[in-house]
Amino acid sequence: MKVRMKVSALLAARATRAHRKAWTAVFAALALTSLLLGAFGLTLVSAWSAQPRVERYAGADLVVAGDQTTRFSATSLGERETASAGLTERVRIPRTALSVVRGVPGVRTAVADTEFRVGLADRPATGHPWETARLAPYALRTGRAPERADEVVVGDGAGRVGVGGAEADRVGVGSAEADGGGVDSAEADGGGAGSAEADGGGAGSAEAGRGVGHIGGRLTLRVGGRDASYTVVGVADGPRTDVGDGPRTAVWFTGAEARRLSGHPETLDAIGVVAEPGTDRAELAGRVRKALDTAGVTGIGHRADGDLAAVRVLAGSERGEAEFLAAAPARGELLAALGSVAGAVVLVALLVVSSTIVQALRQRSHELGLLRAVGATPGQLRGAVGREVGRVAAWAALVGAAGAVPAYLGLRALLDARGALPTGLELTLPPLLWPAPLVTAAVTVLVARIAALIGCSRTATARPAEALRERAPGRARGITGLVLLGVGASSAGTAALQQGATAAAAAGAAAVTMVIACAVLGPWIAEGAMRLLGAPLRLFGPGGRLAAANCAASAHRLGAAITPIVLVTAFAGVQLSGGATMTHAADAQAHRMLRADMAVRVDGGLTAGAVERIRELPGVRAATEVVPGTVLLARSELGSPEIERLPVFGVTPERLTRTLDPGVRKGDLARLRPGTVAIGADRADSLGARPGSTVTLRFGDGQEARLRVVATYERSIALGDFLLSRDELLRHTSLPGAGRILVAAAPDADRKALTKALARAVPGARVERDPAPVRGEAAGEALAEVVSVAVVAAIGAFTVIAVLSTLALIATGRRPELRLLRLAGAGRRQLRRMLRLEAAATVVTGLVVGAAVASVPLLAFSAATAGTLPYLPPLQAAAIVTVVATTAAAGSLPPVWGTLRGRYVPSPSGD
């Protein structure tokens, strides 16, 4: 045993010194593998430990809030499974919970919190009872607390900025400069609020009297669509934040006024609990939990059977979940997306690392065969190769691990720059987990050792007399490749029959399986391609004939070079084209759907009855209010429970098709009322729904409703799968976003005069003369974009290394062949042309096969989800071709330049 280990160590040491150039490519591939695995590992751990930031409840020991999770159970294979999803709208709790909490021993005080949208100087803010300021904690910087219903305290920046950017602290009367120098003018009958239209409809409001940042100043606020004037009696200051509502965008009212303005006086958003000094928080949380259970306190609203509406008692970092509702659902989506990316990176790394190591060993097959022929045992050969690869892999893995931290920070910066993370979600990384890249480095070394054993297995197990003979690919390899192709085609067929995320997952699985099949079938693919390209290559003279002959004779060698090109083309094509196809189809539908000539928007919220006033204006043919939202669809997919979050719109149905044409297939959208729904045609087919039937949906606050279908429509990619009544959707929206009103003008209307009339009819309105199309954005769309960029970048980097290394190793191994051709009379020009044509044939074959592999799942996916052909932006397609062609040229020509420049017997052609 000791002798065998010494022999293996000696062979490994000498081979490493003798084949440094061959191992350079392996080193690069392994270093990149370690770096990417480490970076994604750190990001996964960071996402797993992420928590919403605690801001508004930083001064509370506990927070009592509704359960922001909805659940759905189904029986799969005889077992009961449950799926869950986070809710992004507030699940409120009954006001009776406040007295229950206040009666728990150890509770010093319990403060009821209610949050509602406030329009402040034509921009959104949030309103709260003044008592909740202590929970942040915020404190009065100047002035006093509100005591009457018409008094408010503002944050130290909430009331400063007038419309158009003027600061009320500097100006005695609130004035704003509109685009192009327009100044708001007060209407005599408008109670101090005026509007001016500048360059297409900018309009705002001006405050009469003193600046709103001053104590005693009057402030006009819009709550629930109604404007009211309040006196500023205090200015609050508190912890500085750049997210959330914070002190700069908050307005505090008296408790009674906040209760009235919230629109739900008998319910609360949350209860902040401050404990008595010396009280153990964990023990107090248990007592509060028991008291709530005993009193039977649950969340408000009708929930589905089995979807408990329990009240949560939050402590520590969990308190942020009651404030930033979108953070917890986004964390789950981030984990799923990063897990998918990590899986793709691991798979590509295995393919590339294995291919690179096998190619490096293949160049030494005669050397290894000679060792076997002179008596080296299989164990000695495996040991030598394993040690050799292990030395290279260990150093490469450590280099990659060192670069994993900067790569992780870069990925974090990309997520932040693209807005892929919701407000309030903080990715944290405990110090104990910083060494995580060392674990992925060990995994990288293990992968390299396994690839080395596979690469030398045929030579190690061959009989000494046959070790020097190169064997053709076996029948088992061909059968395996064909089986994998069949499996990939089946996955593509599954994608064609599914929708949404299921179709995307099936398409991705089909692409992965077919890429592996192409790697297994590489020699046969190369042989077939070279037979087809042989005739065109021969048209390029002697160099072309040499290239054709060489390609036909070395199909197995070219198969190794074609595989990474197929890999990058297929993976990048599927990743980039999948999202681009949906975006392209949605944009096309959105433009065809829009019939409106103008749109009216107010950042601070539309006033009550705005759409009705607009409809009465001369020159208005139709007006439709459109508000965005989300719903959840719980269903059983292949026996497993699934909850899908879907973007939707709420609309006013009167004359809807004159401003927005969804492409009605059946039914009538004019019948859209609360309790009804219109469904996209594809979704209706999958649910078996039609006009007159019912569907069950869960709204963003978890409440379930059975809705009667009144119509089905075609343009669901842009509009979403469900179209609801505006009033129905707003009932389940805790903080409504800024909706807008689409306006269709009469054919003979004066557009300029109509623009001014719209600005006067809706105080603070911005009138868009060329309105943007209505298009729903799915949850996590920005995250999906970042994931696609990360996947394509990782695969692209692997492919560059794989193509460069494979072609460079092939070119290095061909030096004796090229010298022989030079001695036989071939000229430099002829050989350069031969090498270029071989590289071109490799690139063309890889691109064509990769495009064919990508087209199978993409055709199925696009047909199932968009009903169109796959779409890839021309610039992205050109980038793929350019990277592949440049890399192939760099790997084929530079390694043999020295050989071509050598001194040989002059050729007959005089080269």
PDB file of C-alpha atoms in Angstrom, residues 635-859:
ATOM      1  CA  ARG A 635     -55.721  24.892  -6.264  1.00  0.00           C
ATOM      2  CA  SER A 636     -54.467  21.341  -6.432  1.00  0.00           C
ATOM      3  CA  GLU A 637     -51.866  20.752  -9.164  1.00  0.00           C
ATOM      4  CA  LEU A 638     -51.203  17.072  -9.921  1.00  0.00           C
ATOM      5  CA  GLY A 639     -52.461  16.295  -6.419  1.00  0.00           C
ATOM      6  CA  SER A 640     -50.176  18.798  -4.677  1.00  0.00           C
ATOM      7  CA  PRO A 641     -51.544  21.999  -3.118  1.00  0.00           C
ATOM      8  CA  GLU A 642     -50.383  25.262  -4.680  1.00  0.00           C
ATOM      9  CA  ILE A 643     -51.097  28.927  -3.946  1.00  0.00           C
ATOM     10  CA  GLU A 644     -50.377  31.265  -6.840  1.00  0.00           C
ATOM     11  CA  ARG A 645     -50.136  35.043  -6.406  1.00  0.00           C
ATOM     12  CA  LEU A 646     -51.559  36.897  -9.422  1.00  0.00           C
ATOM     13  CA  PRO A 647     -51.659  40.594 -10.383  1.00  0.00           C
ATOM     14  CA  VAL A 648     -55.173  41.913 -11.065  1.00  0.00           C
ATOM     15  CA  PHE A 649     -56.947  45.183 -11.760  1.00  0.00           C
ATOM     16  CA  GLY A 650     -60.118  46.648 -10.352  1.00  0.00           C
ATOM     17  CA  VAL A 651     -62.137  48.799 -12.770  1.00  0.00           C
ATOM     18  CA  THR A 652     -65.333  50.759 -13.052  1.00  0.00           C
ATOM     19  CA  PRO A 653     -67.328  48.863 -15.694  1.00  0.00           C
ATOM     20  CA  GLU A 654     -69.342  51.710 -17.264  1.00  0.00           C
ATOM     21  CA  ARG A 655     -68.344  51.999 -20.946  1.00  0.00           C
ATOM     22  CA  LEU A 656     -65.177  50.101 -20.096  1.00  0.00           C
ATOM     23  CA  THR A 657     -64.421  48.902 -23.630  1.00  0.00           C
ATOM     24  CA  ARG A 658     -64.213  52.490 -24.920  1.00  0.00           C
ATOM     25  CA  THR A 659     -61.119  53.111 -22.772  1.00  0.00           C
ATOM     26  CA  LEU A 660     -59.805  49.592 -22.296  1.00  0.00           C
ATOM     27  CA  ASP A 661     -60.549  46.657 -24.593  1.00  0.00           C
ATOM     28  CA  PRO A 662     -59.696  43.316 -22.952  1.00  0.00           C
ATOM     29  CA  GLY A 663     -60.929  41.411 -25.995  1.00  0.00           C
ATOM     30  CA  VAL A 664     -64.110  39.914 -24.588  1.00  0.00           C
ATOM     31  CA  ARG A 665     -64.724  36.370 -25.782  1.00  0.00           C
ATOM     32  CA  LYS A 666     -67.927  35.554 -23.901  1.00  0.00           C
ATOM     33  CA  GLY A 667     -70.218  37.465 -21.550  1.00  0.00           C
ATOM     34  CA  ASP A 668     -70.516  41.189 -20.818  1.00  0.00           C
ATOM     35  CA  LEU A 669     -68.076  43.321 -18.813  1.00  0.00           C
ATOM     36  CA  ALA A 670     -70.801  45.884 -18.128  1.00  0.00           C
ATOM     37  CA  ARG A 671     -72.190  43.412 -15.566  1.00  0.00           C
ATOM     38  CA  LEU A 672     -69.006  43.571 -13.498  1.00  0.00           C
ATOM     39  CA  ARG A 673     -70.041  44.410  -9.916  1.00  0.00           C
ATOM     40  CA  PRO A 674     -68.897  43.459  -6.401  1.00  0.00           C
ATOM     41  CA  GLY A 675     -69.338  39.699  -6.103  1.00  0.00           C
ATOM     42  CA  THR A 676     -68.503  39.111  -9.772  1.00  0.00           C
ATOM     43  CA  VAL A 677     -65.330  38.609 -11.789  1.00  0.00           C
ATOM     44  CA  ALA A 678     -64.142  38.417 -15.399  1.00  0.00           C
ATOM     45  CA  ILE A 679     -61.517  35.773 -16.240  1.00  0.00           C
ATOM     46  CA  GLY A 680     -58.833  35.480 -18.884  1.00  0.00           C
ATOM     47  CA  ALA A 681     -59.743  32.869 -21.482  1.00  0.00           C
ATOM     48  CA  ASP A 682     -56.759  30.577 -20.814  1.00  0.00           C
ATOM     49  CA  ARG A 683     -57.303  30.632 -17.064  1.00  0.00           C
ATOM     50  CA  ALA A 684     -61.021  30.038 -17.579  1.00  0.00           C
ATOM     51  CA  ASP A 685     -60.238  26.949 -19.679  1.00  0.00           C
ATOM     52  CA  SER A 686     -57.903  25.567 -16.997  1.00  0.00           C
ATOM     53  CA  LEU A 687     -60.509  26.160 -14.276  1.00  0.00           C
ATOM     54  CA  GLY A 688     -63.423  24.965 -16.369  1.00  0.00           C
ATOM     55  CA  ALA A 689     -65.126  28.338 -15.821  1.00  0.00           C
ATOM     56  CA  ARG A 690     -67.578  30.159 -18.101  1.00  0.00           C
ATOM     57  CA  PRO A 691     -70.060  33.025 -17.705  1.00  0.00           C
ATOM     58  CA  GLY A 692     -72.545  32.072 -15.025  1.00  0.00           C
ATOM     59  CA  SER A 693     -70.245  29.711 -13.108  1.00  0.00           C
ATOM     60  CA  THR A 694     -68.350  30.615  -9.920  1.00  0.00           C
ATOM     61  CA  VAL A 695     -64.698  30.694  -8.963  1.00  0.00           C
ATOM     62  CA  THR A 696     -63.120  30.945  -5.518  1.00  0.00           C
ATOM     63  CA  LEU A 697     -60.372  33.489  -4.955  1.00  0.00           C
ATOM     64  CA  ARG A 698     -58.432  34.758  -1.959  1.00  0.00           C
ATOM     65  CA  PHE A 699     -57.742  38.457  -1.772  1.00  0.00           C
ATOM     66  CA  GLY A 700     -54.524  40.050  -0.604  1.00  0.00           C
ATOM     67  CA  ASP A 701     -55.798  40.135   2.985  1.00  0.00           C
ATOM     68  CA  GLY A 702     -56.528  36.390   3.005  1.00  0.00           C
ATOM     69  CA  GLN A 703     -60.317  36.667   2.801  1.00  0.00           C
ATOM     70  CA  GLU A 704     -61.941  34.123   0.522  1.00  0.00           C
ATOM     71  CA  ALA A 705     -64.840  34.865  -1.816  1.00  0.00           C
ATOM     72  CA  ARG A 706     -66.894  32.922  -4.325  1.00  0.00           C
ATOM     73  CA  LEU A 707     -67.323  35.174  -7.338  1.00  0.00           C
ATOM     74  CA  ARG A 708     -69.707  34.742 -10.233  1.00  0.00           C
ATOM     75  CA  VAL A 709     -68.099  34.871 -13.673  1.00  0.00           C
ATOM     76  CA  VAL A 710     -69.650  37.503 -15.966  1.00  0.00           C
ATOM     77  CA  ALA A 711     -67.200  37.399 -18.893  1.00  0.00           C
ATOM     78  CA  THR A 712     -64.036  35.859 -20.307  1.00  0.00           C
ATOM     79  CA  TYR A 713     -61.449  37.854 -22.261  1.00  0.00           C
ATOM     80  CA  GLU A 714     -58.379  37.279 -24.438  1.00  0.00           C
ATOM     81  CA  ARG A 715     -55.743  39.802 -23.362  1.00  0.00           C
ATOM     82  CA  SER A 716     -54.877  38.306 -20.007  1.00  0.00           C
ATOM     83  CA  ILE A 717     -51.074  38.504 -20.335  1.00  0.00           C
ATOM     84  CA  ALA A 718     -51.217  42.287 -19.998  1.00  0.00           C
ATOM     85  CA  LEU A 719     -54.377  42.648 -17.926  1.00  0.00           C
ATOM     86  CA  GLY A 720     -53.969  39.630 -15.648  1.00  0.00           C
ATOM     87  CA  ASP A 721     -56.069  36.513 -15.281  1.00  0.00           C
ATOM     88  CA  PHE A 722     -58.834  38.178 -13.264  1.00  0.00           C
ATOM     89  CA  LEU A 723     -60.608  41.505 -13.691  1.00  0.00           C
ATOM     90  CA  LEU A 724     -62.581  42.744 -10.676  1.00  0.00           C
ATOM     91  CA  SER A 725     -64.851  45.569  -9.718  1.00  0.00           C
ATOM     92  CA  ARG A 726     -62.900  48.537  -8.335  1.00  0.00           C
ATOM     93  CA  ASP A 727     -65.024  48.621  -5.192  1.00  0.00           C
ATOM     94  CA  GLU A 728     -64.538  44.887  -4.614  1.00  0.00           C
ATOM     95  CA  LEU A 729     -60.766  45.141  -4.834  1.00  0.00           C
ATOM     96  CA  LEU A 730     -60.504  48.253  -2.648  1.00  0.00           C
ATOM     97  CA  ARG A 731     -62.399  46.489   0.152  1.00  0.00           C
ATOM     98  CA  HIS A 732     -59.432  44.164   0.562  1.00  0.00           C
ATOM     99  CA  THR A 733     -56.654  46.713   0.036  1.00  0.00           C
ATOM    100  CA  SER A 734     -55.191  48.117   3.244  1.00  0.00           C
ATOM    101  CA  LEU A 735     -53.241  51.026   1.707  1.00  0.00           C
ATOM    102  CA  PRO A 736     -54.571  51.677  -1.802  1.00  0.00           C
ATOM    103  CA  GLY A 737     -51.939  52.798  -4.259  1.00  0.00           C
ATOM    104  CA  ALA A 738     -52.310  55.635  -6.692  1.00  0.00           C
ATOM    105  CA  GLY A 739     -54.968  54.646  -9.181  1.00  0.00           C
ATOM    106  CA  ARG A 740     -55.672  56.514 -12.382  1.00  0.00           C
ATOM    107  CA  ILE A 741     -58.622  57.376 -14.571  1.00  0.00           C
ATOM    108  CA  LEU A 742     -58.483  56.551 -18.274  1.00  0.00           C
ATOM    109  CA  VAL A 743     -60.359  59.057 -20.409  1.00  0.00           C
ATOM    110  CA  ALA A 744     -61.620  58.558 -23.952  1.00  0.00           C
ATOM    111  CA  ALA A 745     -62.249  61.883 -25.691  1.00  0.00           C
ATOM    112  CA  ALA A 746     -65.047  62.510 -28.133  1.00  0.00           C
ATOM    113  CA  PRO A 747     -63.885  62.697 -31.771  1.00  0.00           C
ATOM    114  CA  ASP A 748     -64.632  66.440 -32.022  1.00  0.00           C
ATOM    115  CA  ALA A 749     -63.257  67.378 -28.580  1.00  0.00           C
ATOM    116  CA  ASP A 750     -60.706  70.162 -28.154  1.00  0.00           C
ATOM    117  CA  ARG A 751     -57.866  68.236 -26.475  1.00  0.00           C
ATOM    118  CA  LYS A 752     -56.185  71.307 -24.980  1.00  0.00           C
ATOM    119  CA  ALA A 753     -59.417  72.615 -23.475  1.00  0.00           C
ATOM    120  CA  LEU A 754     -60.272  69.120 -22.225  1.00  0.00           C
ATOM    121  CA  THR A 755     -56.895  68.870 -20.513  1.00  0.00           C
ATOM    122  CA  LYS A 756     -57.555  72.079 -18.594  1.00  0.00           C
ATOM    123  CA  ALA A 757     -61.063  70.940 -17.707  1.00  0.00           C
ATOM    124  CA  LEU A 758     -59.744  67.648 -16.329  1.00  0.00           C
ATOM    125  CA  ALA A 759     -57.176  69.466 -14.187  1.00  0.00           C
ATOM    126  CA  ARG A 760     -59.897  71.716 -12.749  1.00  0.00           C
ATOM    127  CA  ALA A 761     -62.290  68.813 -12.117  1.00  0.00           C
ATOM    128  CA  VAL A 762     -59.757  66.850 -10.050  1.00  0.00           C
ATOM    129  CA  PRO A 763     -57.689  69.022  -7.677  1.00  0.00           C
ATOM    130  CA  GLY A 764     -53.980  68.202  -7.771  1.00  0.00           C
ATOM    131  CA  ALA A 765     -54.331  66.059 -10.907  1.00  0.00           C
ATOM    132  CA  ARG A 766     -51.667  65.302 -13.477  1.00  0.00           C
ATOM    133  CA  VAL A 767     -53.153  64.837 -16.916  1.00  0.00           C
ATOM    134  CA  GLU A 768     -51.254  62.498 -19.248  1.00  0.00           C
ATOM    135  CA  ARG A 769     -51.905  63.243 -22.905  1.00  0.00           C
ATOM    136  CA  ASP A 770     -50.210  60.052 -24.042  1.00  0.00           C
ATOM    137  CA  PRO A 771     -51.143  57.567 -21.297  1.00  0.00           C
ATOM    138  CA  ALA A 772     -49.004  54.536 -20.594  1.00  0.00           C
ATOM    139  CA  PRO A 773     -50.700  51.199 -21.379  1.00  0.00           C
ATOM    140  CA  VAL A 774     -52.342  49.259 -18.567  1.00  0.00           C
ATOM    141  CA  ARG A 775     -50.146  46.290 -17.755  1.00  0.00           C
ATOM    142  CA  GLY A 776     -49.987  44.159 -14.645  1.00  0.00           C
ATOM    143  CA  GLU A 777     -46.622  43.269 -13.193  1.00  0.00           C
ATOM    144  CA  ALA A 778     -46.353  39.906 -11.505  1.00  0.00           C
ATOM    145  CA  ALA A 779     -44.940  39.730  -7.993  1.00  0.00           C
ATOM    146  CA  GLY A 780     -41.194  39.246  -8.069  1.00  0.00           C
ATOM    147  CA  GLU A 781     -40.784  40.457 -11.664  1.00  0.00           C
ATOM    148  CA  ALA A 782     -37.733  42.565 -10.754  1.00  0.00           C
ATOM    149  CA  LEU A 783     -36.302  39.629  -8.816  1.00  0.00           C
ATOM    150  CA  ALA A 784     -36.803  37.337 -11.820  1.00  0.00           C
ATOM    151  CA  GLU A 785     -34.915  39.839 -13.964  1.00  0.00           C
ATOM    152  CA  VAL A 786     -31.950  39.867 -11.582  1.00  0.00           C
ATOM    153  CA  VAL A 787     -32.018  36.066 -11.395  1.00  0.00           C
ATOM    154  CA  SER A 788     -31.935  35.797 -15.190  1.00  0.00           C
ATOM    155  CA  VAL A 789     -29.000  38.199 -15.357  1.00  0.00           C
ATOM    156  CA  ALA A 790     -27.141  36.229 -12.687  1.00  0.00           C
ATOM    157  CA  VAL A 791     -27.795  32.869 -14.356  1.00  0.00           C
ATOM    158  CA  VAL A 792     -26.777  34.061 -17.818  1.00  0.00           C
ATOM    159  CA  ALA A 793     -23.654  35.769 -16.453  1.00  0.00           C
ATOM    160  CA  ALA A 794     -22.629  32.631 -14.561  1.00  0.00           C
ATOM    161  CA  ILE A 795     -23.270  30.336 -17.524  1.00  0.00           C
ATOM    162  CA  GLY A 796     -21.531  32.773 -19.862  1.00  0.00           C
ATOM    163  CA  ALA A 797     -18.430  32.853 -17.672  1.00  0.00           C
ATOM    164  CA  PHE A 798     -18.372  29.049 -17.453  1.00  0.00           C
ATOM    165  CA  THR A 799     -18.789  28.764 -21.200  1.00  0.00           C
ATOM    166  CA  VAL A 800     -15.966  31.178 -21.956  1.00  0.00           C
ATOM    167  CA  ILE A 801     -13.676  29.098 -19.773  1.00  0.00           C
ATOM    168  CA  ALA A 802     -14.963  25.804 -21.161  1.00  0.00           C
ATOM    169  CA  VAL A 803     -14.701  26.808 -24.828  1.00  0.00           C
ATOM    170  CA  LEU A 804     -11.329  28.477 -24.360  1.00  0.00           C
ATOM    171  CA  SER A 805      -9.886  25.602 -22.386  1.00  0.00           C
ATOM    172  CA  THR A 806     -11.288  22.840 -24.592  1.00  0.00           C
ATOM    173  CA  LEU A 807     -10.192  24.430 -27.852  1.00  0.00           C
ATOM    174  CA  ALA A 808      -6.840  25.470 -26.382  1.00  0.00           C
ATOM    175  CA  LEU A 809      -6.186  21.912 -25.182  1.00  0.00           C
ATOM    176  CA  ILE A 810      -7.233  20.544 -28.555  1.00  0.00           C
ATOM    177  CA  ALA A 811      -4.995  23.060 -30.353  1.00  0.00           C
ATOM    178  CA  THR A 812      -2.065  22.312 -28.062  1.00  0.00           C
ATOM    179  CA  GLY A 813      -2.462  18.597 -28.679  1.00  0.00           C
ATOM    180  CA  ARG A 814      -2.452  19.215 -32.446  1.00  0.00           C
ATOM    181  CA  ARG A 815       0.964  20.845 -32.556  1.00  0.00           C
ATOM    182  CA  PRO A 816       2.694  17.654 -33.781  1.00  0.00           C
ATOM    183  CA  GLU A 817      -0.022  17.275 -36.424  1.00  0.00           C
ATOM    184  CA  LEU A 818       0.496  20.853 -37.617  1.00  0.00           C
ATOM    185  CA  ARG A 819       4.269  20.433 -37.713  1.00  0.00           C
ATOM    186  CA  LEU A 820       3.789  17.323 -39.821  1.00  0.00           C
ATOM    187  CA  LEU A 821       1.491  19.200 -42.202  1.00  0.00           C
ATOM    188  CA  ARG A 822       4.061  21.981 -42.488  1.00  0.00           C
ATOM    189  CA  LEU A 823       6.777  19.467 -43.252  1.00  0.00           C
ATOM    190  CA  ALA A 824       4.472  17.870 -45.818  1.00  0.00           C
ATOM    191  CA  GLY A 825       4.241  21.193 -47.623  1.00  0.00           C
ATOM    192  CA  ALA A 826       1.169  22.923 -46.234  1.00  0.00           C
ATOM    193  CA  GLY A 827       1.578  26.696 -46.091  1.00  0.00           C
ATOM    194  CA  ARG A 828       0.941  28.958 -43.166  1.00  0.00           C
ATOM    195  CA  ARG A 829      -1.921  30.603 -44.981  1.00  0.00           C
ATOM    196  CA  GLN A 830      -3.538  27.265 -45.733  1.00  0.00           C
ATOM    197  CA  LEU A 831      -3.236  26.091 -42.134  1.00  0.00           C
ATOM    198  CA  ARG A 832      -4.561  29.361 -40.739  1.00  0.00           C
ATOM    199  CA  ARG A 833      -7.537  29.097 -43.060  1.00  0.00           C
ATOM    200  CA  MET A 834      -8.009  25.473 -42.000  1.00  0.00           C
ATOM    201  CA  LEU A 835      -8.034  26.438 -38.320  1.00  0.00           C
ATOM    202  CA  ARG A 836     -10.436  29.332 -38.885  1.00  0.00           C
ATOM    203  CA  LEU A 837     -12.808  27.149 -40.853  1.00  0.00           C
ATOM    204  CA  GLU A 838     -12.675  24.441 -38.195  1.00  0.00           C
ATOM    205  CA  ALA A 839     -13.454  27.042 -35.522  1.00  0.00           C
ATOM    206  CA  ALA A 840     -16.290  28.402 -37.666  1.00  0.00           C
ATOM    207  CA  ALA A 841     -17.705  24.902 -38.174  1.00  0.00           C
ATOM    208  CA  THR A 842     -17.541  24.298 -34.420  1.00  0.00           C
ATOM    209  CA  VAL A 843     -19.262  27.598 -33.666  1.00  0.00           C
ATOM    210  CA  VAL A 844     -21.984  27.088 -36.286  1.00  0.00           C
ATOM    211  CA  THR A 845     -22.675  23.547 -35.129  1.00  0.00           C
ATOM    212  CA  GLY A 846     -22.815  24.545 -31.459  1.00  0.00           C
ATOM    213  CA  LEU A 847     -25.077  27.520 -32.118  1.00  0.00           C
ATOM    214  CA  VAL A 848     -27.441  25.575 -34.363  1.00  0.00           C
ATOM    215  CA  VAL A 849     -27.696  22.606 -32.007  1.00  0.00           C
ATOM    216  CA  GLY A 850     -28.018  24.911 -28.975  1.00  0.00           C
ATOM    217  CA  ALA A 851     -30.746  26.929 -30.681  1.00  0.00           C
ATOM    218  CA  ALA A 852     -32.549  23.705 -31.609  1.00  0.00           C
ATOM    219  CA  VAL A 853     -32.313  22.452 -28.022  1.00  0.00           C
ATOM    220  CA  ALA A 854     -33.639  25.780 -26.694  1.00  0.00           C
ATOM    221  CA  SER A 855     -36.394  26.024 -29.285  1.00  0.00           C
ATOM    222  CA  VAL A 856     -38.112  22.803 -28.180  1.00  0.00           C
ATOM    223  CA  PRO A 857     -38.969  23.911 -24.618  1.00  0.00           C
ATOM    224  CA  LEU A 858     -39.374  27.549 -25.666  1.00  0.00           C
ATOM    225  CA  LEU A 859     -41.934  26.698 -28.322  1.00  0.00           C
TER     226      LEU A 859
END
